[in-house]
PDB file of C-alpha atoms in Angstrom:
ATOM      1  CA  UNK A   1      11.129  15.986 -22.375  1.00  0.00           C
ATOM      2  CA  UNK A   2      10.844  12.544 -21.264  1.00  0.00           C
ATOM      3  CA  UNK A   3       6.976  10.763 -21.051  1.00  0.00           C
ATOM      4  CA  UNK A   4       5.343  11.414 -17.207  1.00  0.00           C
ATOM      5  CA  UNK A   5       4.119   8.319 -15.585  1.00  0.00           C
ATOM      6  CA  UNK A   6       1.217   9.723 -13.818  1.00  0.00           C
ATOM      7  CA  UNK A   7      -0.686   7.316 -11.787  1.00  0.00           C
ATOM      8  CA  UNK A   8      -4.298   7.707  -9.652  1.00  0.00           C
ATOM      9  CA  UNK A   9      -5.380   5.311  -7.232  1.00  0.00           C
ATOM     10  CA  UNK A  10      -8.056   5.162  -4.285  1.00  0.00           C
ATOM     11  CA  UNK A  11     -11.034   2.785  -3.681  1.00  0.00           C
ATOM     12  CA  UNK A  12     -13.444   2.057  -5.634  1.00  0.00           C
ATOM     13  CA  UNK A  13     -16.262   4.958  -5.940  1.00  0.00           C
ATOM     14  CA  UNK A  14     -13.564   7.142  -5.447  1.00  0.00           C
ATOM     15  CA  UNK A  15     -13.668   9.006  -8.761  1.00  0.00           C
ATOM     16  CA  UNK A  16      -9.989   7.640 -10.188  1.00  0.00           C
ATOM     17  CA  UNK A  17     -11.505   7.352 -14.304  1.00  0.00           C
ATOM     18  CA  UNK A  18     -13.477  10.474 -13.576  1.00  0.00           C
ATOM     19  CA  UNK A  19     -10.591  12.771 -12.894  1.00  0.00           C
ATOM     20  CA  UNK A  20      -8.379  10.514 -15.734  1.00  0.00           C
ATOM     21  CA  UNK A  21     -10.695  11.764 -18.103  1.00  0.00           C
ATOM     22  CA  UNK A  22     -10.523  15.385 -17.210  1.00  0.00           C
ATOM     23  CA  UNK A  23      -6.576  15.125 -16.649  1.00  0.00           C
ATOM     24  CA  UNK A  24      -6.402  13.925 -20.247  1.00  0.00           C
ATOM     25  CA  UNK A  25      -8.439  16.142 -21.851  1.00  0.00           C
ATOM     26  CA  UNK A  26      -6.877  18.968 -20.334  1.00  0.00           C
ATOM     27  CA  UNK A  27      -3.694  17.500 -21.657  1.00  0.00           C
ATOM     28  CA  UNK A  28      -4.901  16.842 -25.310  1.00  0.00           C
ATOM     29  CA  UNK A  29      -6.027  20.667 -24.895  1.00  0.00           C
ATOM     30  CA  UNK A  30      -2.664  21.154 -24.263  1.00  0.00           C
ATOM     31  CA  UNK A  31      -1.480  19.783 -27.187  1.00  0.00           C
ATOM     32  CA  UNK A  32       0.574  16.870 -25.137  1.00  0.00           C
ATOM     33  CA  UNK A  33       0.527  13.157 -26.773  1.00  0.00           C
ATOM     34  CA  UNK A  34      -1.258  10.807 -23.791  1.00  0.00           C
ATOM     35  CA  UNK A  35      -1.852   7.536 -23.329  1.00  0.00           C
ATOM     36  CA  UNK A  36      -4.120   5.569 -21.268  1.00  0.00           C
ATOM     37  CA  UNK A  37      -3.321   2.095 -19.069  1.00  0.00           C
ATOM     38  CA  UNK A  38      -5.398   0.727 -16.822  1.00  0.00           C
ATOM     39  CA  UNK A  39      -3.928  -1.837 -14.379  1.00  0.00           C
ATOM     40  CA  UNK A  40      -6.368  -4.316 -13.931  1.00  0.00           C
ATOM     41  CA  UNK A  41      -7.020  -4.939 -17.712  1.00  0.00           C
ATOM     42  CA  UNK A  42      -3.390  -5.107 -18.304  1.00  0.00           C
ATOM     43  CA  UNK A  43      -2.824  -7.711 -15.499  1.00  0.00           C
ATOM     44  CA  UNK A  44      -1.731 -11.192 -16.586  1.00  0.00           C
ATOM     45  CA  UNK A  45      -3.849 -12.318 -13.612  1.00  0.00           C
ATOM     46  CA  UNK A  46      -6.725 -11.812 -14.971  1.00  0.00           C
ATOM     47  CA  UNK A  47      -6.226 -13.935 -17.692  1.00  0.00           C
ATOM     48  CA  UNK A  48      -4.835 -17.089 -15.544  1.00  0.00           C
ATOM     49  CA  UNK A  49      -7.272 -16.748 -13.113  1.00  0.00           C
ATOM     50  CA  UNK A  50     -10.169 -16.112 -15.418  1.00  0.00           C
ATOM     51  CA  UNK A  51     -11.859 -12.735 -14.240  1.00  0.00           C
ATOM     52  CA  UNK A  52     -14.127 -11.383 -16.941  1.00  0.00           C
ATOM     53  CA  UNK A  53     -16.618  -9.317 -16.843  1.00  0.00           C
ATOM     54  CA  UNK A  54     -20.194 -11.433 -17.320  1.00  0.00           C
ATOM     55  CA  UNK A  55     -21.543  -8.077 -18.128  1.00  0.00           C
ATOM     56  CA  UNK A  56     -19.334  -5.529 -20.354  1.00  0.00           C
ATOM     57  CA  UNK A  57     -21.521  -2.279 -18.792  1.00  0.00           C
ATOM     58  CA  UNK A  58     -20.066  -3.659 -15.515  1.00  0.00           C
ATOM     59  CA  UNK A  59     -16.973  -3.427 -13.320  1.00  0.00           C
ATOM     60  CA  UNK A  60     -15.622  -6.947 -12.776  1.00  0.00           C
ATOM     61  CA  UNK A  61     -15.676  -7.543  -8.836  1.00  0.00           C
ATOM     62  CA  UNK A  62     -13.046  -7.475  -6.738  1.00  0.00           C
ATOM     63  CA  UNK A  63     -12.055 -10.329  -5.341  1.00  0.00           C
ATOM     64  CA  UNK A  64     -12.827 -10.279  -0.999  1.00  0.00           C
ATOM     65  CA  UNK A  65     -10.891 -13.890  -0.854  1.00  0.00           C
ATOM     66  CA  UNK A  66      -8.345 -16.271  -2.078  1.00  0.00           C
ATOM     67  CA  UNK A  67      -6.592 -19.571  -1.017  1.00  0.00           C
ATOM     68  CA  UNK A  68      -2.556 -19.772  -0.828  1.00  0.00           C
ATOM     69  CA  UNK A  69      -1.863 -20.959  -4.550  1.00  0.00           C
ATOM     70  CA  UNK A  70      -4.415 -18.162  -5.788  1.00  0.00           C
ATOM     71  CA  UNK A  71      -2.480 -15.671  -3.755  1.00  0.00           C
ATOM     72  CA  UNK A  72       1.104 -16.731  -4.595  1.00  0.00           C
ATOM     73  CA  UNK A  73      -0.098 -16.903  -8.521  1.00  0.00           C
ATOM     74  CA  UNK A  74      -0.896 -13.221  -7.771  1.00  0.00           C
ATOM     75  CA  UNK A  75       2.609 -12.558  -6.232  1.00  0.00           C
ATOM     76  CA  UNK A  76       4.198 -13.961  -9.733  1.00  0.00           C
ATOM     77  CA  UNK A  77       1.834 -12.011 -11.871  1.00  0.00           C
ATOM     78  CA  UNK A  78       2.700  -8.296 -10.333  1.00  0.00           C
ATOM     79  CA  UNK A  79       6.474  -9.701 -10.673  1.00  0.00           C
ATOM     80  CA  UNK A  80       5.734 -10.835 -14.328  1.00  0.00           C
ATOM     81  CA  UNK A  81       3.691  -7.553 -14.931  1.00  0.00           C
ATOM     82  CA  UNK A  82       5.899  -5.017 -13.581  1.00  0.00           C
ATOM     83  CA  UNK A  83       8.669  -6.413 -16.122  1.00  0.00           C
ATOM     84  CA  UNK A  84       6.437  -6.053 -18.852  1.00  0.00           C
ATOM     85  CA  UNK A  85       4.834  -2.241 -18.171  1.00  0.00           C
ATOM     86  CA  UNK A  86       8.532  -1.695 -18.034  1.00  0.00           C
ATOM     87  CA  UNK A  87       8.952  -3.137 -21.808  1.00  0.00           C
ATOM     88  CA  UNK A  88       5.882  -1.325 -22.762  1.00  0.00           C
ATOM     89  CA  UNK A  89       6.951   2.151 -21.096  1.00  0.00           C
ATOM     90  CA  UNK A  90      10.218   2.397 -22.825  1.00  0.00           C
ATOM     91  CA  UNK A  91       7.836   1.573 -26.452  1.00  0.00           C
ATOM     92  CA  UNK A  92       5.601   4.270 -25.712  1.00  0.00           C
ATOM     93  CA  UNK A  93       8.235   7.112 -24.417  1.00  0.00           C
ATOM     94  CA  UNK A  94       9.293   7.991 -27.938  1.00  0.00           C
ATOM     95  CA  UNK A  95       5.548   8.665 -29.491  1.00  0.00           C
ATOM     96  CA  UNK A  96       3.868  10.240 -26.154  1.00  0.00           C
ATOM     97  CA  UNK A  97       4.379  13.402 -23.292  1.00  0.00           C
ATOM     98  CA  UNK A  98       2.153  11.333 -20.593  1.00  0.00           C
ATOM     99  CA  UNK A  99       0.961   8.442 -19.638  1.00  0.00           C
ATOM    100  CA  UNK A 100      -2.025   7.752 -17.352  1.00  0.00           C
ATOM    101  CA  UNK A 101      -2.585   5.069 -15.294  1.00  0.00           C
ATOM    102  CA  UNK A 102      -6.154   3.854 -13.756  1.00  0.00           C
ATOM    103  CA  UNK A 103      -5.103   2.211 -10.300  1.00  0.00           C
ATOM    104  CA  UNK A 104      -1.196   1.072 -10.576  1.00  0.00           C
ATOM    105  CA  UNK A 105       0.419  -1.944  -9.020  1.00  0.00           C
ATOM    106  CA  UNK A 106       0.713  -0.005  -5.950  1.00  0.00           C
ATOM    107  CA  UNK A 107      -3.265  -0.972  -5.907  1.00  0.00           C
ATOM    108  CA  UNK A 108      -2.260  -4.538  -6.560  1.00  0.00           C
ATOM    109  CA  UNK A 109       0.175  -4.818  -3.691  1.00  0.00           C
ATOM    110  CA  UNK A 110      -2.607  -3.365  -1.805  1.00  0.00           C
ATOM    111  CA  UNK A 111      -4.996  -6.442  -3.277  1.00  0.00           C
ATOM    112  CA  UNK A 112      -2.690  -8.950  -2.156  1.00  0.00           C
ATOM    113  CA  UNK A 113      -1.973  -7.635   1.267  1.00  0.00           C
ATOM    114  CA  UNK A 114      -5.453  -7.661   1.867  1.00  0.00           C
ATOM    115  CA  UNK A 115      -6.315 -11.219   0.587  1.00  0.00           C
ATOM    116  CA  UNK A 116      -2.995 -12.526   2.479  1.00  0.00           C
ATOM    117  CA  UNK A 117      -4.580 -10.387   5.985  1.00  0.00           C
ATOM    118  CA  UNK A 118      -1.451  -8.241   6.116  1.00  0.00           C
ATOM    119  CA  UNK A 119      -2.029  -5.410   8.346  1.00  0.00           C
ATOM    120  CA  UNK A 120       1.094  -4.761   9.756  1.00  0.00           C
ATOM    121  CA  UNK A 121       2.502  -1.391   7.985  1.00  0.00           C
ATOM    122  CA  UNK A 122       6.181  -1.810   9.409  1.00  0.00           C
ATOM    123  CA  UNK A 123       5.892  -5.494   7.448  1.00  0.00           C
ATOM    124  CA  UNK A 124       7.255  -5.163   3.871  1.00  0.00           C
ATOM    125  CA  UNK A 125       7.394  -8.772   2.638  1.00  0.00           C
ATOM    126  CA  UNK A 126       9.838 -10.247   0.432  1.00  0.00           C
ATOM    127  CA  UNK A 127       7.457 -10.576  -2.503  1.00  0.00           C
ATOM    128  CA  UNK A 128       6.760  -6.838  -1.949  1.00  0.00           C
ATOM    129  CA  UNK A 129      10.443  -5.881  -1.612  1.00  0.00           C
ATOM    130  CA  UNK A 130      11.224  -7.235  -5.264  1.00  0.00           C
ATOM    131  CA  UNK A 131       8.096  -6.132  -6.680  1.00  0.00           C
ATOM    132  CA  UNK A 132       9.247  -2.992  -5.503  1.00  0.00           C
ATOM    133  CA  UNK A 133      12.543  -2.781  -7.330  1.00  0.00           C
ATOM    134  CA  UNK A 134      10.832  -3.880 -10.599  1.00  0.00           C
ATOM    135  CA  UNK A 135       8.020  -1.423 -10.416  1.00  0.00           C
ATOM    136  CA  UNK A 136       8.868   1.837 -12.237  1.00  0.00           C
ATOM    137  CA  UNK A 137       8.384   4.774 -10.181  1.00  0.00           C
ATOM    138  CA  UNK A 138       5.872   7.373 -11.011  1.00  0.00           C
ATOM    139  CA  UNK A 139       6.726  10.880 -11.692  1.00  0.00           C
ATOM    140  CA  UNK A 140       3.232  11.670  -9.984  1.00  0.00           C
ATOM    141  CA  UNK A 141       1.193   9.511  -7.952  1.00  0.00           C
ATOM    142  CA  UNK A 142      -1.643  10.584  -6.648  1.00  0.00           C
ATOM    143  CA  UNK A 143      -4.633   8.564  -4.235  1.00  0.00           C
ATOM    144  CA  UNK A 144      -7.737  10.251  -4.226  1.00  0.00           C
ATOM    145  CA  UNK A 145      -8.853   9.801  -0.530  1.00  0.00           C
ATOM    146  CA  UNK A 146     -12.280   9.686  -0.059  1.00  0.00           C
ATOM    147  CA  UNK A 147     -14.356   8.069   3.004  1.00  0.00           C
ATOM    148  CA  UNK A 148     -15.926   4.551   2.566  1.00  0.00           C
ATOM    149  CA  UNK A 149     -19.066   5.989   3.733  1.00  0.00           C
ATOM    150  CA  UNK A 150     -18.948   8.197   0.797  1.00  0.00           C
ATOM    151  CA  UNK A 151     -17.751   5.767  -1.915  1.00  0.00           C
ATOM    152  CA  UNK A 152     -20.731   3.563  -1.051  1.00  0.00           C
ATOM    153  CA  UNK A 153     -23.272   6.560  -1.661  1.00  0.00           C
ATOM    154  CA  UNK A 154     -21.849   7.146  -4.531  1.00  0.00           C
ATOM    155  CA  UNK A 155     -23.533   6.101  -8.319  1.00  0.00           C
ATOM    156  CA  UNK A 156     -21.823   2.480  -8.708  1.00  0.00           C
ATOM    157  CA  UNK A 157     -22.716  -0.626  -6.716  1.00  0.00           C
ATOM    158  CA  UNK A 158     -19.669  -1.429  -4.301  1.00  0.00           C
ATOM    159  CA  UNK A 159     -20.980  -4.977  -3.708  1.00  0.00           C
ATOM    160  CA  UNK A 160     -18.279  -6.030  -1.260  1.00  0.00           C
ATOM    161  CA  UNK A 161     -19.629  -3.438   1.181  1.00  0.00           C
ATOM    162  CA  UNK A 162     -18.290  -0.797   3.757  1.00  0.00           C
ATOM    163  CA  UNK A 163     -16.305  -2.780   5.669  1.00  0.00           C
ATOM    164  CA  UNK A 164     -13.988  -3.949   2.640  1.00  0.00           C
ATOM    165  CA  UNK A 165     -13.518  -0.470   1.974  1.00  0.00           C
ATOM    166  CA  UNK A 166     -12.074   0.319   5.406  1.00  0.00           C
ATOM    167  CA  UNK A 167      -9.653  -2.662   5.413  1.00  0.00           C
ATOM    168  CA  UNK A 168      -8.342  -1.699   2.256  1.00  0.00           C
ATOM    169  CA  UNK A 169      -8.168   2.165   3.107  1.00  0.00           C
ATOM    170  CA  UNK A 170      -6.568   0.793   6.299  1.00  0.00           C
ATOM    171  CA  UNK A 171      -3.588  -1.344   4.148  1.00  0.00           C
ATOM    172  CA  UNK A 172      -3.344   1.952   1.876  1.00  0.00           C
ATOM    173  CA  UNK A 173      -2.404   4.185   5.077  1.00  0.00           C
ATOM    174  CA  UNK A 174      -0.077   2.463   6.216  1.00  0.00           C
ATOM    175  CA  UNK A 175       1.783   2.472   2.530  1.00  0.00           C
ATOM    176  CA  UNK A 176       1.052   5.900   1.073  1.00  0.00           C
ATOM    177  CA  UNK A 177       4.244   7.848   2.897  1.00  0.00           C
ATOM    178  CA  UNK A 178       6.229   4.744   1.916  1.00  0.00           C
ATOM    179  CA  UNK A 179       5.429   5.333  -1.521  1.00  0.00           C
ATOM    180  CA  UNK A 180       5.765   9.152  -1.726  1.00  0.00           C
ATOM    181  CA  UNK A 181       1.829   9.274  -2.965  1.00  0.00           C
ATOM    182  CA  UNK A 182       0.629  12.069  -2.825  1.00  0.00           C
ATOM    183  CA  UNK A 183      -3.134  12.527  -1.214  1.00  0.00           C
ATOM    184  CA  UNK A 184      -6.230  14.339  -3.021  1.00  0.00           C
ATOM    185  CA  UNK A 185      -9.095  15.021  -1.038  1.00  0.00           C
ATOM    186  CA  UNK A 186     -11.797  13.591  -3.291  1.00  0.00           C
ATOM    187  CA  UNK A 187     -15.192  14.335  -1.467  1.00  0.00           C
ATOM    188  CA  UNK A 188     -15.752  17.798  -3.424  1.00  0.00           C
ATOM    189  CA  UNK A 189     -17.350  17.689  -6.487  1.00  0.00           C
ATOM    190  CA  UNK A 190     -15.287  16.501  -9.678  1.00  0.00           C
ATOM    191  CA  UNK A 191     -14.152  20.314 -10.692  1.00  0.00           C
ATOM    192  CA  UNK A 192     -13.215  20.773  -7.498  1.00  0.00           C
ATOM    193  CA  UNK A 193     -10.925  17.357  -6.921  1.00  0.00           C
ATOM    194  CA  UNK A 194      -9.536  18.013 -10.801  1.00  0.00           C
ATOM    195  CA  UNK A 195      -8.662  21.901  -9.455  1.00  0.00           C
ATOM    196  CA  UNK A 196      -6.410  20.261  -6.317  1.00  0.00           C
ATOM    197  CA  UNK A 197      -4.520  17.685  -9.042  1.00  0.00           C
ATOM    198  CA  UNK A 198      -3.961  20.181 -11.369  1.00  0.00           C
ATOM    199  CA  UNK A 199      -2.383  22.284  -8.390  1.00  0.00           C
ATOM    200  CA  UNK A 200      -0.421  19.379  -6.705  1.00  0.00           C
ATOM    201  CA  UNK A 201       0.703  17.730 -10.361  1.00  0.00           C
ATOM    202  CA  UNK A 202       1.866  21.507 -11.484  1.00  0.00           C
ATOM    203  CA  UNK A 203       0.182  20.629 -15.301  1.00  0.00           C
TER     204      UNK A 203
END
């Protein structure tokens, strides 16, 4: 039994560590070794382009705009950081059954698109080609789809607003078939949302 990749993304508010949590502890329960990643904190770009979080209690905020060299710096960190979750996959498949990731750099590509005003689905750049063929593939991914209306009423502060929660739902669309992710309908309550990933992941 090889270690799962299984990997949840959506927008923010959409419930991604909330179901993570479950889908681990149903797993532990199980008596399967997991392990946790989470994307962003992972991210060499975060480090060069100096994103911390002024308050620890807080999500760090996602970034509505960049210039060209912040964008291309991007582009060479998902290249650089794909190469290394590859490294760091292969270290953990010997001691673990699963591991779990929080967003994935399917959520990156995503970030990028949207700072670079890519809207065009049929347009796969070259950037996005090779980060493509570097990026392992998951054995599930899932996106928990829920509407921006509802991820804004929801407990945490989305301070980029309702309208940069449609523009990135609307880059997501046009990707999710090309990506074989699977969708989750994630306005039920969180029992309900963990029910339909436990039926669609077959764990």
């Amino acid at each position: 039994f090889d270690m799962q990749l299984i990997t949840i993304s959506g927008l923010d508010g959409s419930g991604k560590t909330t179901q993570l949590d479950k889908l681990e502890r149903s797993l532990k329960d199980a008596n399967k070794k997991v392990s946790r990643f989470h994307i962003t904190e992972f991210s060499i770009a975060k480090k060069i382009l100096g994103r911390r979080k002024e308050n620890s209690s807080k999500p760090a905020r996602a970034v509505v705009s960049a210039n060209s060299f912040t964008i291309t710096l991007r582009k060479i960190a998902l290249i650089i950081d794909a190469t290394r979750f590859n490294q760091l996959f292969r270290k953990l498949s010997s001691g673990y059954d699963y591991l779990l990731t929080d967003r994935y750099f399917y959520d990156q590509i995503v970030n990028i698109r949207y700072l670079e005003k890519i809207n065009d689905g049929e347009k796969i750049p070259a950037w996005q080609r090779l980060a493509e063929k570097l990026i392992k593939k998951p054995d599930i991914a899932l996106f928990i789809e829920v509407s921006p209306e509802v991820a804004v009423s929801r407990d945490r502060d989305i301070e980029q607003g309702k309208q940069f929660l449609i523009n990135k739902q609307c880059i997501f669309d046009y990707l999710i078939k090309h990506w074989e992710i699977k969708l989750i309908n994630g306005e039920g309550t969180a029992c309900e949302v963990f029910k339909k990933i436990k039926e669609i992941s077959k764990i």
